[in-house]
Amino acid sequence: MKLATWNVNSLNVRLGHVLDWLHANPVDALCLQELKLPDERFPDAALRVAGYHACWAGQKTYNGVAIISRTPPLDVQRNIPGYEDPQQRIIAATITDTQGQAVRVISAYCPNGQSVGSDKYAYKLDWYQALHAWLGDEISQHTDLAILGDYNVAPADADVHDPKAWEGNVLVSEPERQAFQRLLDLGLKDTFRLFDQPPKIFSWWDYRMMSFRRNAGVRIDHILASPDLASRCLECVVDKIPRGWEKPSDHAPVVAQFKI
């Protein structure tokens, strides 16, 4: 089973990119973030023509998440249960492969935090705490679980092009990294780090200052898997190709393959 995640930074703008990428990369499920469109404008019909089903939690202008899958999504959960939040950041569903093997898949768009010490930063840490509590329950119910998305956290200095320049900033601050580590403490594994990887592999590059051309990026898009599923992970890679397309998202897809 192949699972992927991609912050598309507006599905309305990047729908053609998503369809082209799915045609070249027929994954079992693709988790999207930053849809930036309301529920009623989600392009379900276009995806069905391409052979995919979907579930989504849309929001006008900001946020929004979706799971696009080869088989119909089952037991769909929108948002973190019991956590009051108008921002649409979580969609979860059970996805099966063509042989009927099931994986619980979560698409997550974690808050950015804006700046250390801001109200949005406090919201980010609070949101992560709610995510941690809910994931503990989800992992106890689903042996095979993957949570994919834009975590807005670079877990280590190896995930940052210039750690000194980023020191003390949002995405790399110690409380954010601790919040990410608490997810790993649940038993989740960062599938990218299960394998030897070349240095300076990133998933997000600012549009400004020719960041992509200079590879001045950070790795903030992750695929975390439960222990049993992670033990069957065959590879995890960042596909930089779409970042070089015309009018690209500032993020690149991340893809993991599992033996189910």
PDB file of C-alpha atoms in Angstrom:
ATOM      1  CA  MET A   1       0.000   0.000   0.000  1.00  0.00           C
ATOM      2  CA  LYS A   2       1.285   3.435  -0.954  1.00  0.00           C
ATOM      3  CA  LEU A   3       0.293   6.438   1.143  1.00  0.00           C
ATOM      4  CA  ALA A   4       1.200  10.046   0.392  1.00  0.00           C
ATOM      5  CA  THR A   5       0.728  13.519   1.805  1.00  0.00           C
ATOM      6  CA  TRP A   6       0.815  16.899   0.089  1.00  0.00           C
ATOM      7  CA  ASN A   7       0.042  20.408   1.289  1.00  0.00           C
ATOM      8  CA  VAL A   8      -1.283  21.807  -1.990  1.00  0.00           C
ATOM      9  CA  ASN A   9      -1.745  25.411  -0.808  1.00  0.00           C
ATOM     10  CA  SER A  10      -5.149  25.774  -2.555  1.00  0.00           C
ATOM     11  CA  LEU A  11      -6.765  22.811  -4.260  1.00  0.00           C
ATOM     12  CA  ASN A  12      -8.618  25.163  -6.581  1.00  0.00           C
ATOM     13  CA  VAL A  13      -5.291  26.420  -7.937  1.00  0.00           C
ATOM     14  CA  ARG A  14      -3.496  23.073  -7.829  1.00  0.00           C
ATOM     15  CA  LEU A  15      -6.200  20.569  -8.906  1.00  0.00           C
ATOM     16  CA  GLY A  16      -4.471  20.015 -12.240  1.00  0.00           C
ATOM     17  CA  HIS A  17      -1.218  19.289 -10.424  1.00  0.00           C
ATOM     18  CA  VAL A  18      -2.955  16.790  -8.127  1.00  0.00           C
ATOM     19  CA  LEU A  19      -4.595  14.956 -11.039  1.00  0.00           C
ATOM     20  CA  ASP A  20      -1.337  14.865 -13.003  1.00  0.00           C
ATOM     21  CA  TRP A  21       0.567  13.620  -9.983  1.00  0.00           C
ATOM     22  CA  LEU A  22      -1.990  10.896  -9.220  1.00  0.00           C
ATOM     23  CA  HIS A  23      -1.860   9.743 -12.849  1.00  0.00           C
ATOM     24  CA  ALA A  24       1.919   9.336 -12.582  1.00  0.00           C
ATOM     25  CA  ASN A  25       1.817   8.087  -8.978  1.00  0.00           C
ATOM     26  CA  PRO A  26      -1.231   5.832  -8.447  1.00  0.00           C
ATOM     27  CA  VAL A  27      -1.127   5.736  -4.651  1.00  0.00           C
ATOM     28  CA  ASP A  28      -3.762   4.025  -2.520  1.00  0.00           C
ATOM     29  CA  ALA A  29      -4.401   7.223  -0.552  1.00  0.00           C
ATOM     30  CA  LEU A  30      -3.263  10.823  -0.852  1.00  0.00           C
ATOM     31  CA  CYS A  31      -3.748  13.139   2.117  1.00  0.00           C
ATOM     32  CA  LEU A  32      -4.124  16.805   1.214  1.00  0.00           C
ATOM     33  CA  GLN A  33      -3.810  19.911   3.362  1.00  0.00           C
ATOM     34  CA  GLU A  34      -4.632  23.583   2.858  1.00  0.00           C
ATOM     35  CA  LEU A  35      -7.560  22.981   0.532  1.00  0.00           C
ATOM     36  CA  LYS A  36      -8.608  26.615   0.981  1.00  0.00           C
ATOM     37  CA  LEU A  37     -12.127  25.960  -0.288  1.00  0.00           C
ATOM     38  CA  PRO A  38     -15.503  25.232   1.352  1.00  0.00           C
ATOM     39  CA  ASP A  39     -17.086  21.779   1.343  1.00  0.00           C
ATOM     40  CA  GLU A  40     -19.423  22.521  -1.546  1.00  0.00           C
ATOM     41  CA  ARG A  41     -16.553  23.470  -3.863  1.00  0.00           C
ATOM     42  CA  PHE A  42     -14.514  20.311  -3.327  1.00  0.00           C
ATOM     43  CA  PRO A  43     -13.823  18.776  -6.790  1.00  0.00           C
ATOM     44  CA  ASP A  44     -15.298  15.371  -6.008  1.00  0.00           C
ATOM     45  CA  ALA A  45     -16.584  14.832  -9.560  1.00  0.00           C
ATOM     46  CA  ALA A  46     -13.184  15.459 -11.173  1.00  0.00           C
ATOM     47  CA  LEU A  47     -11.527  13.021  -8.782  1.00  0.00           C
ATOM     48  CA  ARG A  48     -14.156  10.346  -9.453  1.00  0.00           C
ATOM     49  CA  VAL A  49     -13.504  10.663 -13.189  1.00  0.00           C
ATOM     50  CA  ALA A  50      -9.848  10.031 -12.377  1.00  0.00           C
ATOM     51  CA  GLY A  51     -10.829   6.877 -10.462  1.00  0.00           C
ATOM     52  CA  TYR A  52     -10.633   8.173  -6.915  1.00  0.00           C
ATOM     53  CA  HIS A  53     -12.979   8.562  -3.954  1.00  0.00           C
ATOM     54  CA  ALA A  54     -12.594  11.256  -1.319  1.00  0.00           C
ATOM     55  CA  CYS A  55     -13.608  12.558   2.067  1.00  0.00           C
ATOM     56  CA  TRP A  56     -12.864  16.103   3.122  1.00  0.00           C
ATOM     57  CA  ALA A  57     -13.276  18.872   5.658  1.00  0.00           C
ATOM     58  CA  GLY A  58     -13.258  22.143   3.777  1.00  0.00           C
ATOM     59  CA  GLN A  59     -12.950  25.738   4.900  1.00  0.00           C
ATOM     60  CA  LYS A  60     -13.178  28.927   2.892  1.00  0.00           C
ATOM     61  CA  THR A  61      -9.870  30.764   2.364  1.00  0.00           C
ATOM     62  CA  TYR A  62      -7.860  28.845   4.978  1.00  0.00           C
ATOM     63  CA  ASN A  63      -7.101  25.328   6.183  1.00  0.00           C
ATOM     64  CA  GLY A  64      -9.059  22.286   4.958  1.00  0.00           C
ATOM     65  CA  VAL A  65      -7.967  18.652   4.670  1.00  0.00           C
ATOM     66  CA  ALA A  66      -8.892  15.671   2.527  1.00  0.00           C
ATOM     67  CA  ILE A  67      -8.147  12.014   1.888  1.00  0.00           C
ATOM     68  CA  ILE A  68      -8.252  10.860  -1.738  1.00  0.00           C
ATOM     69  CA  SER A  69      -8.333   7.078  -2.069  1.00  0.00           C
ATOM     70  CA  ARG A  70      -8.711   4.285  -4.590  1.00  0.00           C
ATOM     71  CA  THR A  71     -11.427   2.632  -2.495  1.00  0.00           C
ATOM     72  CA  PRO A  72     -14.288   4.381  -0.673  1.00  0.00           C
ATOM     73  CA  PRO A  73     -13.210   5.788   2.715  1.00  0.00           C
ATOM     74  CA  LEU A  74     -14.926   4.132   5.688  1.00  0.00           C
ATOM     75  CA  ASP A  75     -15.696   5.319   9.234  1.00  0.00           C
ATOM     76  CA  VAL A  76     -14.879   8.933   8.459  1.00  0.00           C
ATOM     77  CA  GLN A  77     -14.029  11.227  11.391  1.00  0.00           C
ATOM     78  CA  ARG A  78     -13.882  14.989  10.944  1.00  0.00           C
ATOM     79  CA  ASN A  79     -11.837  17.039  13.450  1.00  0.00           C
ATOM     80  CA  ILE A  80     -10.506  15.950  16.851  1.00  0.00           C
ATOM     81  CA  PRO A  81     -13.426  14.594  18.906  1.00  0.00           C
ATOM     82  CA  GLY A  82     -14.217  16.748  21.928  1.00  0.00           C
ATOM     83  CA  TYR A  83     -11.906  19.565  20.849  1.00  0.00           C
ATOM     84  CA  GLU A  84     -13.850  22.663  19.901  1.00  0.00           C
ATOM     85  CA  ASP A  85     -12.113  24.196  16.913  1.00  0.00           C
ATOM     86  CA  PRO A  86     -13.630  26.083  13.953  1.00  0.00           C
ATOM     87  CA  GLN A  87     -10.462  25.436  11.939  1.00  0.00           C
ATOM     88  CA  GLN A  88     -10.685  22.357   9.728  1.00  0.00           C
ATOM     89  CA  ARG A  89      -7.441  20.487  10.347  1.00  0.00           C
ATOM     90  CA  ILE A  90      -8.227  16.760  10.689  1.00  0.00           C
ATOM     91  CA  ILE A  91      -9.952  14.149   8.570  1.00  0.00           C
ATOM     92  CA  ALA A  92      -9.611  10.420   9.335  1.00  0.00           C
ATOM     93  CA  ALA A  93     -10.876   7.352   7.498  1.00  0.00           C
ATOM     94  CA  THR A  94     -10.254   3.642   7.170  1.00  0.00           C
ATOM     95  CA  ILE A  95      -8.757   2.854   3.766  1.00  0.00           C
ATOM     96  CA  THR A  96      -8.566  -0.617   2.235  1.00  0.00           C
ATOM     97  CA  ASP A  97      -6.365  -1.876  -0.548  1.00  0.00           C
ATOM     98  CA  THR A  98      -7.646  -4.005  -3.420  1.00  0.00           C
ATOM     99  CA  GLN A  99      -7.248  -7.146  -1.267  1.00  0.00           C
ATOM    100  CA  GLY A 100      -9.316  -5.627   1.533  1.00  0.00           C
ATOM    101  CA  GLN A 101      -6.469  -4.964   3.973  1.00  0.00           C
ATOM    102  CA  ALA A 102      -7.347  -1.911   6.078  1.00  0.00           C
ATOM    103  CA  VAL A 103      -5.267   0.997   7.375  1.00  0.00           C
ATOM    104  CA  ARG A 104      -6.548   3.877   9.489  1.00  0.00           C
ATOM    105  CA  VAL A 105      -5.402   7.015   7.659  1.00  0.00           C
ATOM    106  CA  ILE A 106      -5.418  10.533   9.123  1.00  0.00           C
ATOM    107  CA  SER A 107      -4.761  13.708   7.161  1.00  0.00           C
ATOM    108  CA  ALA A 108      -3.528  16.467   9.468  1.00  0.00           C
ATOM    109  CA  TYR A 109      -2.826  20.134   8.937  1.00  0.00           C
ATOM    110  CA  CYS A 110      -1.161  21.219  12.158  1.00  0.00           C
ATOM    111  CA  PRO A 111      -1.182  24.920  13.080  1.00  0.00           C
ATOM    112  CA  ASN A 112       1.721  27.066  11.954  1.00  0.00           C
ATOM    113  CA  GLY A 113       2.004  29.085  15.159  1.00  0.00           C
ATOM    114  CA  GLN A 114       2.959  32.355  13.415  1.00  0.00           C
ATOM    115  CA  SER A 115       5.675  33.355  15.905  1.00  0.00           C
ATOM    116  CA  VAL A 116       7.006  32.080  19.211  1.00  0.00           C
ATOM    117  CA  GLY A 117       5.024  33.545  22.098  1.00  0.00           C
ATOM    118  CA  SER A 118       2.043  34.644  20.018  1.00  0.00           C
ATOM    119  CA  ASP A 119      -1.584  33.632  20.614  1.00  0.00           C
ATOM    120  CA  LYS A 120      -1.361  31.415  17.535  1.00  0.00           C
ATOM    121  CA  TYR A 121       1.710  29.729  18.988  1.00  0.00           C
ATOM    122  CA  ALA A 122      -0.191  28.976  22.217  1.00  0.00           C
ATOM    123  CA  TYR A 123      -3.061  27.587  20.103  1.00  0.00           C
ATOM    124  CA  LYS A 124      -0.581  25.370  18.241  1.00  0.00           C
ATOM    125  CA  LEU A 125       0.748  23.812  21.426  1.00  0.00           C
ATOM    126  CA  ASP A 126      -2.779  23.344  22.807  1.00  0.00           C
ATOM    127  CA  TRP A 127      -3.889  21.745  19.532  1.00  0.00           C
ATOM    128  CA  TYR A 128      -0.946  19.358  19.624  1.00  0.00           C
ATOM    129  CA  GLN A 129      -1.914  18.349  23.150  1.00  0.00           C
ATOM    130  CA  ALA A 130      -5.446  17.515  21.981  1.00  0.00           C
ATOM    131  CA  LEU A 131      -4.046  15.607  18.999  1.00  0.00           C
ATOM    132  CA  HIS A 132      -1.807  13.579  21.317  1.00  0.00           C
ATOM    133  CA  ALA A 133      -4.708  12.575  23.557  1.00  0.00           C
ATOM    134  CA  TRP A 134      -6.896  11.534  20.634  1.00  0.00           C
ATOM    135  CA  LEU A 135      -4.130   9.630  18.839  1.00  0.00           C
ATOM    136  CA  GLY A 136      -3.551   7.555  21.935  1.00  0.00           C
ATOM    137  CA  ASP A 137      -7.124   6.297  21.632  1.00  0.00           C
ATOM    138  CA  GLU A 138      -6.875   5.805  17.865  1.00  0.00           C
ATOM    139  CA  ILE A 139      -3.695   3.752  18.109  1.00  0.00           C
ATOM    140  CA  SER A 140      -5.300   1.496  20.732  1.00  0.00           C
ATOM    141  CA  GLN A 141      -8.150   0.793  18.297  1.00  0.00           C
ATOM    142  CA  HIS A 142      -6.197   0.475  15.046  1.00  0.00           C
ATOM    143  CA  THR A 143      -3.106  -1.707  14.797  1.00  0.00           C
ATOM    144  CA  ASP A 144      -2.300  -0.271  11.386  1.00  0.00           C
ATOM    145  CA  LEU A 145      -2.503   3.530  11.528  1.00  0.00           C
ATOM    146  CA  ALA A 146      -0.766   6.337   9.682  1.00  0.00           C
ATOM    147  CA  ILE A 147      -1.103  10.053  10.293  1.00  0.00           C
ATOM    148  CA  LEU A 148       0.152  12.076   7.362  1.00  0.00           C
ATOM    149  CA  GLY A 149       0.362  15.789   6.875  1.00  0.00           C
ATOM    150  CA  ASP A 150       1.950  19.159   7.339  1.00  0.00           C
ATOM    151  CA  TYR A 151       3.071  19.142  10.968  1.00  0.00           C
ATOM    152  CA  ASN A 152       4.677  22.587  10.816  1.00  0.00           C
ATOM    153  CA  VAL A 153       7.536  21.185  12.889  1.00  0.00           C
ATOM    154  CA  ALA A 154      11.057  20.358  11.740  1.00  0.00           C
ATOM    155  CA  PRO A 155      11.918  17.652  14.297  1.00  0.00           C
ATOM    156  CA  ALA A 156      15.713  18.062  14.264  1.00  0.00           C
ATOM    157  CA  ASP A 157      18.431  20.336  12.963  1.00  0.00           C
ATOM    158  CA  ALA A 158      19.032  17.842  10.143  1.00  0.00           C
ATOM    159  CA  ASP A 159      15.571  18.834   8.871  1.00  0.00           C
ATOM    160  CA  VAL A 160      16.541  22.511   8.456  1.00  0.00           C
ATOM    161  CA  HIS A 161      18.767  23.973   5.754  1.00  0.00           C
ATOM    162  CA  ASP A 162      20.407  26.455   8.143  1.00  0.00           C
ATOM    163  CA  PRO A 163      19.731  25.610  11.802  1.00  0.00           C
ATOM    164  CA  LYS A 164      21.597  28.670  13.077  1.00  0.00           C
ATOM    165  CA  ALA A 165      19.492  31.052  10.972  1.00  0.00           C
ATOM    166  CA  TRP A 166      16.284  29.361  12.168  1.00  0.00           C
ATOM    167  CA  GLU A 167      17.253  29.164  15.833  1.00  0.00           C
ATOM    168  CA  GLY A 168      14.460  30.378  18.117  1.00  0.00           C
ATOM    169  CA  ASN A 169      11.898  30.630  15.318  1.00  0.00           C
ATOM    170  CA  VAL A 170       8.557  28.960  14.882  1.00  0.00           C
ATOM    171  CA  LEU A 171       8.712  25.428  13.369  1.00  0.00           C
ATOM    172  CA  VAL A 172      11.936  24.636  15.235  1.00  0.00           C
ATOM    173  CA  SER A 173      11.397  25.914  18.796  1.00  0.00           C
ATOM    174  CA  GLU A 174      11.948  23.443  21.598  1.00  0.00           C
ATOM    175  CA  PRO A 175       8.289  23.331  22.798  1.00  0.00           C
ATOM    176  CA  GLU A 176       7.168  22.509  19.246  1.00  0.00           C
ATOM    177  CA  ARG A 177       9.755  19.791  18.891  1.00  0.00           C
ATOM    178  CA  GLN A 178       8.739  18.390  22.265  1.00  0.00           C
ATOM    179  CA  ALA A 179       5.100  18.303  21.124  1.00  0.00           C
ATOM    180  CA  PHE A 180       6.166  16.349  18.037  1.00  0.00           C
ATOM    181  CA  GLN A 181       8.301  14.020  20.149  1.00  0.00           C
ATOM    182  CA  ARG A 182       5.295  13.279  22.372  1.00  0.00           C
ATOM    183  CA  LEU A 183       3.568  11.844  19.292  1.00  0.00           C
ATOM    184  CA  LEU A 184       6.553   9.579  18.721  1.00  0.00           C
ATOM    185  CA  ASP A 185       6.414   8.598  22.398  1.00  0.00           C
ATOM    186  CA  LEU A 186       3.005   7.056  21.648  1.00  0.00           C
ATOM    187  CA  GLY A 187       4.900   4.537  19.524  1.00  0.00           C
ATOM    188  CA  LEU A 188       4.512   6.317  16.200  1.00  0.00           C
ATOM    189  CA  LYS A 189       7.520   6.200  13.885  1.00  0.00           C
ATOM    190  CA  ASP A 190       8.733   8.900  11.512  1.00  0.00           C
ATOM    191  CA  THR A 191       8.874   6.681   8.417  1.00  0.00           C
ATOM    192  CA  PHE A 192      11.324   8.961   6.631  1.00  0.00           C
ATOM    193  CA  ARG A 193      13.886   8.382   9.363  1.00  0.00           C
ATOM    194  CA  LEU A 194      13.503   4.596   9.249  1.00  0.00           C
ATOM    195  CA  PHE A 195      15.877   4.654   6.289  1.00  0.00           C
ATOM    196  CA  ASP A 196      19.264   6.107   5.455  1.00  0.00           C
ATOM    197  CA  GLN A 197      18.519   9.347   3.631  1.00  0.00           C
ATOM    198  CA  PRO A 198      20.697  11.763   1.706  1.00  0.00           C
ATOM    199  CA  PRO A 199      21.452  15.004   3.569  1.00  0.00           C
ATOM    200  CA  LYS A 200      19.367  18.129   3.122  1.00  0.00           C
ATOM    201  CA  ILE A 201      16.117  16.532   2.002  1.00  0.00           C
ATOM    202  CA  PHE A 202      13.269  18.954   2.669  1.00  0.00           C
ATOM    203  CA  SER A 203       9.539  19.181   1.928  1.00  0.00           C
ATOM    204  CA  TRP A 204       8.867  22.941   2.072  1.00  0.00           C
ATOM    205  CA  TRP A 205      10.642  25.871   0.478  1.00  0.00           C
ATOM    206  CA  ASP A 206       9.578  29.500   0.776  1.00  0.00           C
ATOM    207  CA  TYR A 207       8.451  31.121  -2.468  1.00  0.00           C
ATOM    208  CA  ARG A 208      10.814  34.007  -1.766  1.00  0.00           C
ATOM    209  CA  MET A 209      14.573  34.456  -2.280  1.00  0.00           C
ATOM    210  CA  MET A 210      14.843  31.553  -4.762  1.00  0.00           C
ATOM    211  CA  SER A 211      14.607  29.167  -1.810  1.00  0.00           C
ATOM    212  CA  PHE A 212      13.796  26.095  -3.890  1.00  0.00           C
ATOM    213  CA  ARG A 213      16.620  26.741  -6.337  1.00  0.00           C
ATOM    214  CA  ARG A 214      19.023  27.099  -3.388  1.00  0.00           C
ATOM    215  CA  ASN A 215      17.445  24.138  -1.567  1.00  0.00           C
ATOM    216  CA  ALA A 216      16.896  26.434   1.408  1.00  0.00           C
ATOM    217  CA  GLY A 217      14.055  24.388   2.865  1.00  0.00           C
ATOM    218  CA  VAL A 218      12.797  22.545   5.912  1.00  0.00           C
ATOM    219  CA  ARG A 219      11.247  19.106   6.390  1.00  0.00           C
ATOM    220  CA  ILE A 220       7.867  19.692   8.014  1.00  0.00           C
ATOM    221  CA  ASP A 221       5.668  17.210   6.101  1.00  0.00           C
ATOM    222  CA  HIS A 222       5.743  13.787   7.722  1.00  0.00           C
ATOM    223  CA  ILE A 223       4.244  10.314   7.586  1.00  0.00           C
ATOM    224  CA  LEU A 224       4.038   8.793  11.065  1.00  0.00           C
ATOM    225  CA  ALA A 225       3.025   5.153  11.387  1.00  0.00           C
ATOM    226  CA  SER A 226       1.993   2.893  14.239  1.00  0.00           C
ATOM    227  CA  PRO A 227       4.617   0.342  15.345  1.00  0.00           C
ATOM    228  CA  ASP A 228       3.192  -2.649  13.443  1.00  0.00           C
ATOM    229  CA  LEU A 229       2.664  -0.658  10.255  1.00  0.00           C
ATOM    230  CA  ALA A 230       6.062   1.027  10.519  1.00  0.00           C
ATOM    231  CA  SER A 231       7.749  -2.366  10.806  1.00  0.00           C
ATOM    232  CA  ARG A 232       6.426  -3.090   7.309  1.00  0.00           C
ATOM    233  CA  CYS A 233       7.456   0.203   5.756  1.00  0.00           C
ATOM    234  CA  LEU A 234       9.501  -0.400   2.610  1.00  0.00           C
ATOM    235  CA  GLU A 235      10.482   3.196   1.785  1.00  0.00           C
ATOM    236  CA  CYS A 236       9.668   6.839   2.401  1.00  0.00           C
ATOM    237  CA  VAL A 237      10.714   9.577  -0.019  1.00  0.00           C
ATOM    238  CA  VAL A 238      10.078  13.230  -0.828  1.00  0.00           C
ATOM    239  CA  ASP A 239       9.014  13.829  -4.434  1.00  0.00           C
ATOM    240  CA  LYS A 240      10.544  17.213  -5.282  1.00  0.00           C
ATOM    241  CA  ILE A 241       9.406  17.159  -8.910  1.00  0.00           C
ATOM    242  CA  PRO A 242       6.045  18.986  -8.457  1.00  0.00           C
ATOM    243  CA  ARG A 243       7.793  21.805  -6.582  1.00  0.00           C
ATOM    244  CA  GLY A 244       9.482  22.675  -9.870  1.00  0.00           C
ATOM    245  CA  TRP A 245       6.251  22.858 -11.866  1.00  0.00           C
ATOM    246  CA  GLU A 246       4.682  26.129 -12.981  1.00  0.00           C
ATOM    247  CA  LYS A 247       2.768  27.847 -10.144  1.00  0.00           C
ATOM    248  CA  PRO A 248       3.596  25.079  -7.666  1.00  0.00           C
ATOM    249  CA  SER A 249       2.628  24.571  -4.071  1.00  0.00           C
ATOM    250  CA  ASP A 250       5.446  25.547  -1.750  1.00  0.00           C
ATOM    251  CA  HIS A 251       5.355  21.964  -0.413  1.00  0.00           C
ATOM    252  CA  ALA A 252       6.364  18.695  -2.092  1.00  0.00           C
ATOM    253  CA  PRO A 253       4.582  15.345  -1.745  1.00  0.00           C
ATOM    254  CA  VAL A 254       5.932  12.750   0.682  1.00  0.00           C
ATOM    255  CA  VAL A 255       5.291   9.094  -0.171  1.00  0.00           C
ATOM    256  CA  ALA A 256       5.634   5.924   1.910  1.00  0.00           C
ATOM    257  CA  GLN A 257       5.143   2.335   0.803  1.00  0.00           C
ATOM    258  CA  PHE A 258       4.076  -0.445   3.165  1.00  0.00           C
ATOM    259  CA  LYS A 259       3.845  -4.203   2.940  1.00  0.00           C
ATOM    260  CA  ILE A 260       0.282  -4.991   4.009  1.00  0.00           C
TER     261      ILE A 260
END
